[in-house]
Amino acid sequence: MPGKGFRTPGLESFVDNLDEFKLERSTEVLIQLLARRQISGSKNCAIAVAGLLLRIVQDSPANSVQDLLDQVSQIGQRLIAAQPRELAVGNIVRRVLGLIREVSGIGQDDEIRSELSSMLDGQDGLNRPEMLHSISTYSPLRHAASEFTGASTPESPQPIKRPNFAQSGYSSFAMPSTKTAMNLFGLLAEPSYSPTGTPPITNRESPALSTKNLNIIQEQASIKETIQEIGDGMRELLDEVDLAAEQISESATDYINSNDMIMAQGLSDTTHKFLAEAARKRKFTVFVVEGEPNEGQATRNMILYGSAKSPSDDDGQEGTTKRLVDLGVNVVLIPDSAIFAIMSTVTKVLLAPQAVLANGGLVANVGTSMIAAAAQAHKVPVLALSGVYKLSPLYPLDTDELREIGSASGLGGSVGSWGKVNVMNPMWDYVEPEKVNLYITNLGGHAPSYLYRIVADHYDKEDINLGTDM
Amino acid sequence: MASQPTTSSEAPPSKSSEQSKSAESSAPPAASSSTAPVATATPEAPKLSGAELKKRAKAEKQAKRAAAKAGGQGDGHPEASQPKKDTPQKGSQKKGQQQPRQSAGAQQKGKQQSKGQEAGAVSQAKKEVDIPLRAAPKSTPDNRVFRQFSIYRRTSLENINKDVHPAVLAFGLQLSSYQICGSTARCIGMLKCFKSVIRDYTIPPDNTLARHFIPHCLSAQVEYIKSARPTSIGMGNAIRHLKDAIVKVDPEMPEADAKAHLLEVIDTFINERIRAADTVIVNAAVAKIKDGDIILTYANSSIIKKVLLAAHARGKKFITIVVDSKPLYEGKYLVQDLSNAGLETEYVLVAAIAHVMPRATKVLLGAHAMMADGRLFSRIGTAVVGLAAHERHIPCIVCCESYKFTERVYVDSYAGNELAPSEELLPHDSEREAWRREMEVKPQLQVLNLLYDLTPAEYVDMIVTELGNLPPSSVPAILRMLEGKAA
């Protein structure tokens, strides 16, 4: 970057330069950064992607919402392909797409939507909880809403247009299929509206034929406002990602008691904030599992300096974070091998996942699965701290896909001369949902079995298959 | 440092307390010319009477306590070394002389004082040999989590009891630097040292080997070895076996014969209980390995290495996965030996156990000791491997010689464990320095470097010993059998 001196490529430099360069260039830069892991960690990736998409949306030349959706979707797929195992990238892309759909649907069909939603609510036997409108709500009506935003949406399913009560009998038939959990193949998720769809055709034709041109003009005028609202929504999303750790830590004292012996898997930013918040009112001990070979250095630095980089590193800075030891917490560093030995005295386990999957399982630094297994063997509760932005709508149908092998040179060097030896350094572990007791998110605590609901609340089912060739 | 008794040992009695004086008076004067423990190697220290020494040591200990309470714990090292130089010898000498105290007069007072002095002397000895990250008593209430462990580790040759044999000295240094590592190696090394000690030992006149050797010679060696690294359970069993043989030595037997007999006892132990046992175990374990197996093992167990090499030599085709961990990284040595012998080897760290365990067909583990309830006491991390195998229904086979069986039962991983110096967990010198400084200032910061852990009996499917293959619940049966043999 001319005139700026050398800056380590990473999140800070990317975000700083985002306004200067053209969109194409910024996109290319981000794809490179992701592919080379110069931006790593779910929070950093989320912020970078959200920042880029915000600019893209704001400067978008799209004339219609559908064009905007297509543009974002294409860029999103390229970003996901750059680093497929960094699920946060895909999460943010899907959130943005869902946001676009939601915002562009607002103000168009409010009355019909509310009428239909009340009808449908009354129909199904299940008690659906009140859903906040500001957080993207999942309802089959979204598909109806999207119908009205674009003149050309041939692939969208037929809308539910049921002006009279008599047809509601069919709606309950359609309802269960729409509420089934979404999965990778989307097999069960497509609602079959055909049993209900008698009036739609007749209803659609007239507005399309007579007011087609009028619609287009209306869209062009309203697209600017829509983009404004989308931009606002995306800034909220960025805030959510930024503040997730703090919001999670607000409930810390609910979960940590005095004289607790807590085992923390590594000391990520979220975990550190959580424990720091609890330390204000509680005295406890934390066993920090080192996480060699990938996270060991960062963990040790976090304990000693309060930040993942030591002051002697290039981009390390003097720790402004108060270290846990300064806050009165007893911190004991233990190697991974000591986990089972220590577990008999541990009262809680804190995990910091890299990604959370829709079935309630999680992906975290290697070694986490044995922490969870040892905790289960000793009946110790396992708490996972993760912002909702880490929650992916994907199901781990093949856990081998999650496996990623890192550099084996970090394995401490060899002793003497070795013959032909296969040295492996896997980076991630998958933990089954049965081993996790509670997810503490910025929206509160949830059981792993409930996460599918939160997924449903935050992502549109059309976006789930984004970037995956299924 | 000669193991030969000094003839100028008229001087030492002045340094000793009342007890040693009275002991020496009860033993004939010639005792001083024999292997009676010599107090110090510094003849220039002032000669105080025993009572004065006792008073001084007590006062020093109280002053140290007061200073520690007042918050000045960092100054223990330099000042402590000077005036307290003679007490460590006394301390270790005290321990060695516990047994014959019965004959000494004023034994009640002696016992009390010796205990107190011993504690004081030992803790002072801790400070003197300046190992950084030493757990000096802190002024703030000690909320360190694992303070039951002493992490004293002797790494220098200062202030050692003069009776320690040079072979034992060298062995101790090898122990504390992990050059000799692994329970079998340590046991054999220790027994070989004892052979040298016995060879160089002479019975003082008017004394018997049975009564004199243990308290006056052997105990000093054992204490020194313990100060280098706590003895393993197998080593403890071996020492007990040797002591049993010593006390049974006929007083009428001439010295040369008695010594030859003891050397033979040691040789028999090594040959029967260790080497021959290993051969039997190897044969039994190799029979369990089939072509196409994927064997997973942890760290570096000597017996497992023998099993794998033997299986390979017999033409079996299998893959070995070696799982390793900090801080000792012992698995690397195993990988080196296996891969250079032509075995197909893989290497991972213990954190990756969930990735390699699904492929494994068997798990072979070595043992530090077997507890009476079938729990496996072994290198830390073994329990993690055992749990991972148990979860996936992979058979877990432990190879353990019978001399490592103990009638003790530990219920958790802390009892009987050994704490290694924290700095071994930190990779670079600069980091060690930074952590050391921080831990001195902040007692809340600790690094836990345990060396052993306890694997529950249900994770172990079979134990292979020289007395047969048995389930973990049969450990007490083996113990009774061994007891019956010894009787």
mmCIF file of N, CA and C in Angstrom, chain A residues 265-373:
data_model
loop_
_atom_site.group_PDB
_atom_site.id
_atom_site.type_symbol
_atom_site.label_atom_id
_atom_site.label_comp_id
_atom_site.label_asym_id
_atom_site.label_seq_id
_atom_site.Cartn_x
_atom_site.Cartn_y
_atom_site.Cartn_z
ATOM 1 N N GLN A 265 -11.198 -24.071 28.121
ATOM 2 C CA GLN A 265 -10.450 -24.576 26.977
ATOM 3 C C GLN A 265 -9.839 -23.372 26.279
ATOM 4 N N GLY A 266 -8.567 -23.163 26.525
ATOM 5 C CA GLY A 266 -7.946 -21.971 25.979
ATOM 6 C C GLY A 266 -8.504 -20.740 26.653
ATOM 7 N N LEU A 267 -7.990 -19.585 26.239
ATOM 8 C CA LEU A 267 -8.470 -18.359 26.853
ATOM 9 C C LEU A 267 -8.783 -17.388 25.724
ATOM 10 N N SER A 268 -9.899 -17.634 25.057
ATOM 11 C CA SER A 268 -10.248 -16.752 23.942
ATOM 12 C C SER A 268 -10.764 -15.441 24.494
ATOM 13 N N ASP A 269 -10.981 -14.533 23.600
ATOM 14 C CA ASP A 269 -11.462 -13.221 24.010
ATOM 15 C C ASP A 269 -12.781 -13.337 24.760
ATOM 16 N N THR A 270 -13.671 -14.160 24.213
ATOM 17 C CA THR A 270 -14.982 -14.311 24.841
ATOM 18 C C THR A 270 -14.847 -14.920 26.233
ATOM 19 N N THR A 271 -14.063 -15.985 26.331
ATOM 20 C CA THR A 271 -13.890 -16.631 27.627
ATOM 21 C C THR A 271 -13.264 -15.679 28.625
ATOM 22 N N HIS A 272 -12.308 -14.923 28.154
ATOM 23 C CA HIS A 272 -11.621 -14.006 29.056
ATOM 24 C C HIS A 272 -12.585 -12.962 29.594
ATOM 25 N N LYS A 273 -13.399 -12.416 28.710
ATOM 26 C CA LYS A 273 -14.353 -11.408 29.171
ATOM 27 C C LYS A 273 -15.358 -12.015 30.138
ATOM 28 N N PHE A 274 -15.785 -13.220 29.822
ATOM 29 C CA PHE A 274 -16.750 -13.909 30.669
ATOM 30 C C PHE A 274 -16.190 -14.071 32.077
ATOM 31 N N LEU A 275 -14.963 -14.577 32.152
ATOM 32 C CA LEU A 275 -14.365 -14.805 33.460
ATOM 33 C C LEU A 275 -14.052 -13.502 34.162
ATOM 34 N N ALA A 276 -13.648 -12.504 33.397
ATOM 35 C CA ALA A 276 -13.335 -11.214 34.016
ATOM 36 C C ALA A 276 -14.583 -10.615 34.639
ATOM 37 N N GLU A 277 -15.691 -10.751 33.959
ATOM 38 C CA GLU A 277 -16.935 -10.224 34.500
ATOM 39 C C GLU A 277 -17.325 -10.962 35.771
ATOM 40 N N ALA A 278 -17.170 -12.270 35.740
ATOM 41 C CA ALA A 278 -17.502 -13.040 36.938
ATOM 42 C C ALA A 278 -16.562 -12.711 38.085
ATOM 43 N N ALA A 279 -15.325 -12.378 37.743
ATOM 44 C CA ALA A 279 -14.331 -12.134 38.792
ATOM 45 C C ALA A 279 -14.658 -10.890 39.590
ATOM 46 N N ARG A 280 -15.519 -10.033 39.041
ATOM 47 C CA ARG A 280 -15.831 -8.836 39.801
ATOM 48 C C ARG A 280 -16.606 -9.177 41.061
ATOM 49 N N LYS A 281 -17.317 -10.278 41.041
ATOM 50 C CA LYS A 281 -18.120 -10.577 42.212
ATOM 51 C C LYS A 281 -17.792 -11.935 42.827
ATOM 52 N N ARG A 282 -16.937 -12.713 42.191
ATOM 53 C CA ARG A 282 -16.708 -14.061 42.688
ATOM 54 C C ARG A 282 -15.221 -14.345 42.778
ATOM 55 N N LYS A 283 -14.885 -15.232 43.703
ATOM 56 C CA LYS A 283 -13.503 -15.704 43.786
ATOM 57 C C LYS A 283 -13.496 -17.151 43.322
ATOM 58 N N PHE A 284 -12.696 -17.449 42.309
ATOM 59 C CA PHE A 284 -12.704 -18.818 41.815
ATOM 60 C C PHE A 284 -11.351 -19.137 41.195
ATOM 61 N N THR A 285 -11.233 -20.365 40.785
ATOM 62 C CA THR A 285 -9.989 -20.840 40.182
ATOM 63 C C THR A 285 -10.266 -21.282 38.760
ATOM 64 N N VAL A 286 -9.364 -20.970 37.878
ATOM 65 C CA VAL A 286 -9.534 -21.388 36.488
ATOM 66 C C VAL A 286 -8.339 -22.241 36.079
ATOM 67 N N PHE A 287 -8.610 -23.430 35.589
ATOM 68 C CA PHE A 287 -7.565 -24.229 34.956
ATOM 69 C C PHE A 287 -7.631 -23.943 33.468
ATOM 70 N N VAL A 288 -6.598 -23.375 32.935
ATOM 71 C CA VAL A 288 -6.616 -23.051 31.520
ATOM 72 C C VAL A 288 -5.857 -24.141 30.771
ATOM 73 N N VAL A 289 -6.555 -24.786 29.845
ATOM 74 C CA VAL A 289 -5.921 -25.843 29.071
ATOM 75 C C VAL A 289 -5.148 -25.202 27.935
ATOM 76 N N GLU A 290 -3.915 -25.606 27.819
ATOM 77 C CA GLU A 290 -3.012 -24.899 26.925
ATOM 78 C C GLU A 290 -3.390 -24.968 25.470
ATOM 79 N N GLY A 291 -3.715 -26.166 24.976
ATOM 80 C CA GLY A 291 -4.079 -26.248 23.573
ATOM 81 C C GLY A 291 -2.896 -26.289 22.628
ATOM 82 N N GLU A 292 -1.836 -27.001 23.043
ATOM 83 C CA GLU A 292 -0.746 -27.201 22.092
ATOM 84 C C GLU A 292 -1.240 -28.053 20.969
ATOM 85 N N PRO A 293 -0.707 -28.009 19.789
ATOM 86 C CA PRO A 293 0.332 -27.052 19.435
ATOM 87 C C PRO A 293 -0.175 -25.780 18.787
ATOM 88 N N ASN A 294 -1.476 -25.706 18.526
ATOM 89 C CA ASN A 294 -1.929 -24.568 17.729
ATOM 90 C C ASN A 294 -2.215 -23.326 18.560
ATOM 91 N N GLU A 295 -2.797 -23.543 19.712
ATOM 92 C CA GLU A 295 -3.231 -22.392 20.503
ATOM 93 C C GLU A 295 -2.357 -22.149 21.707
ATOM 94 N N GLY A 296 -1.328 -22.965 21.877
ATOM 95 C CA GLY A 296 -0.580 -22.893 23.126
ATOM 96 C C GLY A 296 0.021 -21.528 23.386
ATOM 97 N N GLN A 297 0.660 -20.983 22.356
ATOM 98 C CA GLN A 297 1.326 -19.709 22.574
ATOM 99 C C GLN A 297 0.326 -18.615 22.884
ATOM 100 N N ALA A 298 -0.763 -18.603 22.136
ATOM 101 C CA ALA A 298 -1.770 -17.557 22.363
ATOM 102 C C ALA A 298 -2.354 -17.677 23.765
ATOM 103 N N THR A 299 -2.580 -18.903 24.206
ATOM 104 C CA THR A 299 -3.144 -19.086 25.540
ATOM 105 C C THR A 299 -2.188 -18.601 26.610
ATOM 106 N N ARG A 300 -0.936 -18.966 26.471
ATOM 107 C CA ARG A 300 0.021 -18.543 27.489
ATOM 108 C C ARG A 300 0.164 -17.026 27.502
ATOM 109 N N ASN A 301 0.175 -16.440 26.305
ATOM 110 C CA ASN A 301 0.267 -14.978 26.271
ATOM 111 C C ASN A 301 -0.945 -14.338 26.910
ATOM 112 N N MET A 302 -2.086 -14.934 26.680
ATOM 113 C CA MET A 302 -3.311 -14.368 27.238
ATOM 114 C C MET A 302 -3.255 -14.365 28.749
ATOM 115 N N ILE A 303 -2.695 -15.421 29.314
ATOM 116 C CA ILE A 303 -2.621 -15.477 30.770
ATOM 117 C C ILE A 303 -1.612 -14.465 31.286
ATOM 118 N N LEU A 304 -0.493 -14.402 30.597
ATOM 119 C CA LEU A 304 0.595 -13.598 31.136
ATOM 120 C C LEU A 304 0.459 -12.122 30.794
ATOM 121 N N TYR A 305 -0.037 -11.832 29.601
ATOM 122 C CA TYR A 305 -0.060 -10.442 29.159
ATOM 123 C C TYR A 305 -1.456 -9.884 28.979
ATOM 124 N N GLY A 306 -2.455 -10.715 28.978
ATOM 125 C CA GLY A 306 -3.798 -10.196 28.774
ATOM 126 C C GLY A 306 -4.172 -10.040 27.320
ATOM 127 N N SER A 307 -3.289 -10.379 26.414
ATOM 128 C CA SER A 307 -3.672 -10.356 25.010
ATOM 129 C C SER A 307 -2.956 -11.501 24.323
ATOM 130 N N ALA A 308 -3.483 -11.916 23.194
ATOM 131 C CA ALA A 308 -2.974 -13.134 22.569
ATOM 132 C C ALA A 308 -1.571 -12.962 22.017
ATOM 133 N N LYS A 309 -1.132 -11.742 21.873
ATOM 134 C CA LYS A 309 0.220 -11.550 21.368
ATOM 135 C C LYS A 309 1.052 -10.945 22.480
ATOM 136 N N SER A 310 2.266 -11.422 22.607
ATOM 137 C CA SER A 310 3.117 -10.868 23.644
ATOM 138 C C SER A 310 3.624 -9.501 23.212
ATOM 139 N N PRO A 311 4.022 -8.681 24.142
ATOM 140 C CA PRO A 311 4.470 -7.330 23.784
ATOM 141 C C PRO A 311 5.654 -7.330 22.832
ATOM 142 N N SER A 312 6.379 -8.451 22.784
ATOM 143 C CA SER A 312 7.538 -8.444 21.909
ATOM 144 C C SER A 312 7.188 -8.770 20.473
ATOM 145 N N ASP A 313 5.925 -9.150 20.227
ATOM 146 C CA ASP A 313 5.539 -9.441 18.854
ATOM 147 C C ASP A 313 5.422 -8.166 18.047
ATOM 148 N N ASP A 314 5.405 -8.354 16.725
ATOM 149 C CA ASP A 314 5.340 -7.174 15.854
ATOM 150 C C ASP A 314 4.097 -6.359 16.060
ATOM 151 N N ASP A 315 2.970 -7.056 16.042
ATOM 152 C CA ASP A 315 1.753 -6.261 16.186
ATOM 153 C C ASP A 315 1.132 -6.428 17.557
ATOM 154 N N GLY A 316 1.953 -6.858 18.496
ATOM 155 C CA GLY A 316 1.413 -6.889 19.846
ATOM 156 C C GLY A 316 1.454 -5.505 20.450
ATOM 157 N N GLN A 317 0.561 -5.280 21.358
ATOM 158 C CA GLN A 317 0.639 -3.990 22.043
ATOM 159 C C GLN A 317 0.595 -4.233 23.524
ATOM 160 N N GLU A 318 0.913 -3.218 24.268
ATOM 161 C CA GLU A 318 0.861 -3.351 25.715
ATOM 162 C C GLU A 318 -0.567 -3.676 26.111
ATOM 163 N N GLY A 319 -0.695 -4.699 26.912
ATOM 164 C CA GLY A 319 -2.047 -5.175 27.219
ATOM 165 C C GLY A 319 -2.873 -4.121 27.931
ATOM 166 N N THR A 320 -3.915 -3.725 27.286
ATOM 167 C CA THR A 320 -4.831 -2.844 27.988
ATOM 168 C C THR A 320 -5.877 -3.650 28.723
ATOM 169 N N THR A 321 -6.004 -4.908 28.320
ATOM 170 C CA THR A 321 -6.947 -5.759 29.043
ATOM 171 C C THR A 321 -6.335 -6.123 30.375
ATOM 172 N N LYS A 322 -7.157 -6.085 31.384
ATOM 173 C CA LYS A 322 -6.661 -6.538 32.671
ATOM 174 C C LYS A 322 -6.568 -8.061 32.637
ATOM 175 N N ARG A 323 -5.450 -8.575 33.117
ATOM 176 C CA ARG A 323 -5.319 -10.007 33.107
ATOM 177 C C ARG A 323 -6.165 -10.605 34.207
ATOM 178 N N LEU A 324 -6.481 -11.871 34.039
ATOM 179 C CA LEU A 324 -7.293 -12.538 35.050
ATOM 180 C C LEU A 324 -6.589 -12.573 36.397
ATOM 181 N N VAL A 325 -5.265 -12.751 36.363
ATOM 182 C CA VAL A 325 -4.587 -12.819 37.653
ATOM 183 C C VAL A 325 -4.661 -11.475 38.373
ATOM 184 N N ASP A 326 -4.728 -10.404 37.591
ATOM 185 C CA ASP A 326 -4.836 -9.099 38.237
ATOM 186 C C ASP A 326 -6.210 -8.881 38.844
ATOM 187 N N LEU A 327 -7.186 -9.623 38.358
ATOM 188 C CA LEU A 327 -8.539 -9.447 38.868
ATOM 189 C C LEU A 327 -8.826 -10.368 40.037
ATOM 190 N N GLY A 328 -7.806 -11.064 40.508
ATOM 191 C CA GLY A 328 -8.002 -11.874 41.692
ATOM 192 C C GLY A 328 -8.386 -13.310 41.419
ATOM 193 N N VAL A 329 -8.299 -13.714 40.175
ATOM 194 C CA VAL A 329 -8.654 -15.092 39.851
ATOM 195 C C VAL A 329 -7.403 -15.957 39.984
ATOM 196 N N ASN A 330 -7.559 -17.141 40.546
ATOM 197 C CA ASN A 330 -6.445 -18.090 40.534
ATOM 198 C C ASN A 330 -6.383 -18.740 39.175
ATOM 199 N N VAL A 331 -5.268 -18.585 38.497
ATOM 200 C CA VAL A 331 -5.142 -19.148 37.159
ATOM 201 C C VAL A 331 -4.070 -20.221 37.177
ATOM 202 N N VAL A 332 -4.421 -21.390 36.731
ATOM 203 C CA VAL A 332 -3.469 -22.493 36.691
ATOM 204 C C VAL A 332 -3.369 -22.959 35.250
ATOM 205 N N LEU A 333 -2.169 -22.946 34.724
ATOM 206 C CA LEU A 333 -1.977 -23.402 33.348
ATOM 207 C C LEU A 333 -1.735 -24.902 33.362
ATOM 208 N N ILE A 334 -2.487 -25.646 32.570
ATOM 209 C CA ILE A 334 -2.255 -27.086 32.526
ATOM 210 C C ILE A 334 -2.091 -27.542 31.083
ATOM 211 N N PRO A 335 -1.284 -28.567 30.869
ATOM 212 C CA PRO A 335 -1.164 -29.102 29.515
ATOM 213 C C PRO A 335 -2.360 -29.985 29.188
ATOM 214 N N ASP A 336 -2.528 -30.281 27.901
ATOM 215 C CA ASP A 336 -3.692 -31.065 27.497
ATOM 216 C C ASP A 336 -3.710 -32.440 28.158
ATOM 217 N N SER A 337 -2.526 -32.994 28.446
ATOM 218 C CA SER A 337 -2.507 -34.346 28.981
ATOM 219 C C SER A 337 -3.093 -34.431 30.380
ATOM 220 N N ALA A 338 -3.177 -33.293 31.074
ATOM 221 C CA ALA A 338 -3.613 -33.337 32.464
ATOM 222 C C ALA A 338 -5.121 -33.258 32.611
ATOM 223 N N ILE A 339 -5.840 -33.257 31.514
ATOM 224 C CA ILE A 339 -7.269 -32.976 31.588
ATOM 225 C C ILE A 339 -8.016 -33.992 32.436
ATOM 226 N N PHE A 340 -7.784 -35.256 32.191
ATOM 227 C CA PHE A 340 -8.531 -36.247 32.952
ATOM 228 C C PHE A 340 -8.128 -36.224 34.410
ATOM 229 N N ALA A 341 -6.841 -36.008 34.650
ATOM 230 C CA ALA A 341 -6.367 -36.015 36.026
ATOM 231 C C ALA A 341 -7.016 -34.904 36.840
ATOM 232 N N ILE A 342 -7.181 -33.744 36.220
ATOM 233 C CA ILE A 342 -7.716 -32.593 36.940
ATOM 234 C C ILE A 342 -9.230 -32.651 37.032
ATOM 235 N N MET A 343 -9.849 -33.351 36.106
ATOM 236 C CA MET A 343 -11.302 -33.239 35.973
ATOM 237 C C MET A 343 -12.037 -33.628 37.236
ATOM 238 N N SER A 344 -11.430 -34.471 38.059
ATOM 239 C CA SER A 344 -12.164 -34.880 39.251
ATOM 240 C C SER A 344 -12.403 -33.720 40.197
ATOM 241 N N THR A 345 -11.611 -32.644 40.089
ATOM 242 C CA THR A 345 -11.861 -31.509 40.966
ATOM 243 C C THR A 345 -12.546 -30.352 40.262
ATOM 244 N N VAL A 346 -12.833 -30.499 38.989
ATOM 245 C CA VAL A 346 -13.396 -29.382 38.236
ATOM 246 C C VAL A 346 -14.911 -29.361 38.432
ATOM 247 N N THR A 347 -15.460 -28.152 38.560
ATOM 248 C CA THR A 347 -16.905 -28.058 38.721
ATOM 249 C C THR A 347 -17.613 -27.618 37.443
ATOM 250 N N LYS A 348 -16.908 -26.941 36.549
ATOM 251 C CA LYS A 348 -17.533 -26.528 35.296
ATOM 252 C C LYS A 348 -16.481 -26.490 34.209
ATOM 253 N N VAL A 349 -16.934 -26.677 33.003
ATOM 254 C CA VAL A 349 -16.030 -26.575 31.866
ATOM 255 C C VAL A 349 -16.556 -25.491 30.934
ATOM 256 N N LEU A 350 -15.657 -24.621 30.487
ATOM 257 C CA LEU A 350 -16.048 -23.573 29.546
ATOM 258 C C LEU A 350 -15.386 -23.846 28.204
ATOM 259 N N LEU A 351 -16.197 -23.919 27.173
ATOM 260 C CA LEU A 351 -15.632 -24.120 25.844
ATOM 261 C C LEU A 351 -15.821 -22.855 25.020
ATOM 262 N N ALA A 352 -14.898 -22.631 24.113
ATOM 263 C CA ALA A 352 -15.014 -21.483 23.215
ATOM 264 C C ALA A 352 -14.991 -22.016 21.795
ATOM 265 N N PRO A 353 -16.145 -22.283 21.213
ATOM 266 C CA PRO A 353 -16.139 -22.907 19.893
ATOM 267 C C PRO A 353 -15.740 -21.935 18.809
ATOM 268 N N GLN A 354 -15.242 -22.520 17.734
ATOM 269 C CA GLN A 354 -14.963 -21.719 16.559
ATOM 270 C C GLN A 354 -16.224 -21.590 15.728
ATOM 271 N N ALA A 355 -17.039 -22.630 15.744
ATOM 272 C CA ALA A 355 -18.307 -22.586 15.020
ATOM 273 C C ALA A 355 -19.283 -23.504 15.727
ATOM 274 N N VAL A 356 -20.557 -23.172 15.610
ATOM 275 C CA VAL A 356 -21.594 -24.004 16.201
ATOM 276 C C VAL A 356 -22.493 -24.457 15.063
ATOM 277 N N LEU A 357 -22.901 -25.720 15.115
ATOM 278 C CA LEU A 357 -23.677 -26.258 14.010
ATOM 279 C C LEU A 357 -25.134 -26.395 14.397
ATOM 280 N N ALA A 358 -25.941 -26.552 13.400
ATOM 281 C CA ALA A 358 -27.371 -26.459 13.660
ATOM 282 C C ALA A 358 -27.896 -27.597 14.527
ATOM 283 N N ASN A 359 -27.170 -28.718 14.591
ATOM 284 C CA ASN A 359 -27.670 -29.807 15.426
ATOM 285 C C ASN A 359 -27.273 -29.626 16.880
ATOM 286 N N GLY A 360 -26.563 -28.566 17.194
ATOM 287 C CA GLY A 360 -26.122 -28.351 18.566
ATOM 288 C C GLY A 360 -24.694 -28.786 18.802
ATOM 289 N N GLY A 361 -24.062 -29.350 17.792
ATOM 290 C CA GLY A 361 -22.663 -29.704 17.954
ATOM 291 C C GLY A 361 -21.780 -28.493 17.729
ATOM 292 N N LEU A 362 -20.522 -28.624 18.076
ATOM 293 C CA LEU A 362 -19.653 -27.486 17.871
ATOM 294 C C LEU A 362 -18.290 -27.918 17.343
ATOM 295 N N VAL A 363 -17.644 -26.964 16.721
ATOM 296 C CA VAL A 363 -16.292 -27.171 16.208
ATOM 297 C C VAL A 363 -15.384 -26.252 16.997
ATOM 298 N N ALA A 364 -14.333 -26.823 17.570
ATOM 299 C CA ALA A 364 -13.434 -26.007 18.383
ATOM 300 C C ALA A 364 -12.013 -26.508 18.197
ATOM 301 N N ASN A 365 -11.111 -25.852 18.863
ATOM 302 C CA ASN A 365 -9.701 -26.188 18.745
ATOM 303 C C ASN A 365 -9.473 -27.662 19.104
ATOM 304 N N VAL A 366 -8.480 -28.253 18.479
ATOM 305 C CA VAL A 366 -8.245 -29.681 18.681
ATOM 306 C C VAL A 366 -7.975 -29.949 20.160
ATOM 307 N N GLY A 367 -8.499 -31.026 20.658
ATOM 308 C CA GLY A 367 -8.390 -31.318 22.082
ATOM 309 C C GLY A 367 -9.681 -31.078 22.823
ATOM 310 N N THR A 368 -10.584 -30.321 22.215
ATOM 311 C CA THR A 368 -11.826 -30.005 22.917
ATOM 312 C C THR A 368 -12.689 -31.242 23.091
ATOM 313 N N SER A 369 -12.639 -32.150 22.129
ATOM 314 C CA SER A 369 -13.523 -33.303 22.271
ATOM 315 C C SER A 369 -13.113 -34.147 23.456
ATOM 316 N N MET A 370 -11.824 -34.198 23.777
ATOM 317 C CA MET A 370 -11.469 -34.999 24.932
ATOM 318 C C MET A 370 -11.774 -34.271 26.227
ATOM 319 N N ILE A 371 -11.754 -32.938 26.183
ATOM 320 C CA ILE A 371 -12.204 -32.198 27.363
ATOM 321 C C ILE A 371 -13.669 -32.507 27.613
ATOM 322 N N ALA A 372 -14.458 -32.471 26.544
ATOM 323 C CA ALA A 372 -15.886 -32.737 26.709
ATOM 324 C C ALA A 372 -16.117 -34.172 27.159
ATOM 325 N N ALA A 373 -15.330 -35.105 26.610
ATOM 326 C CA ALA A 373 -15.515 -36.499 26.996
ATOM 327 C C ALA A 373 -15.156 -36.708 28.459
#
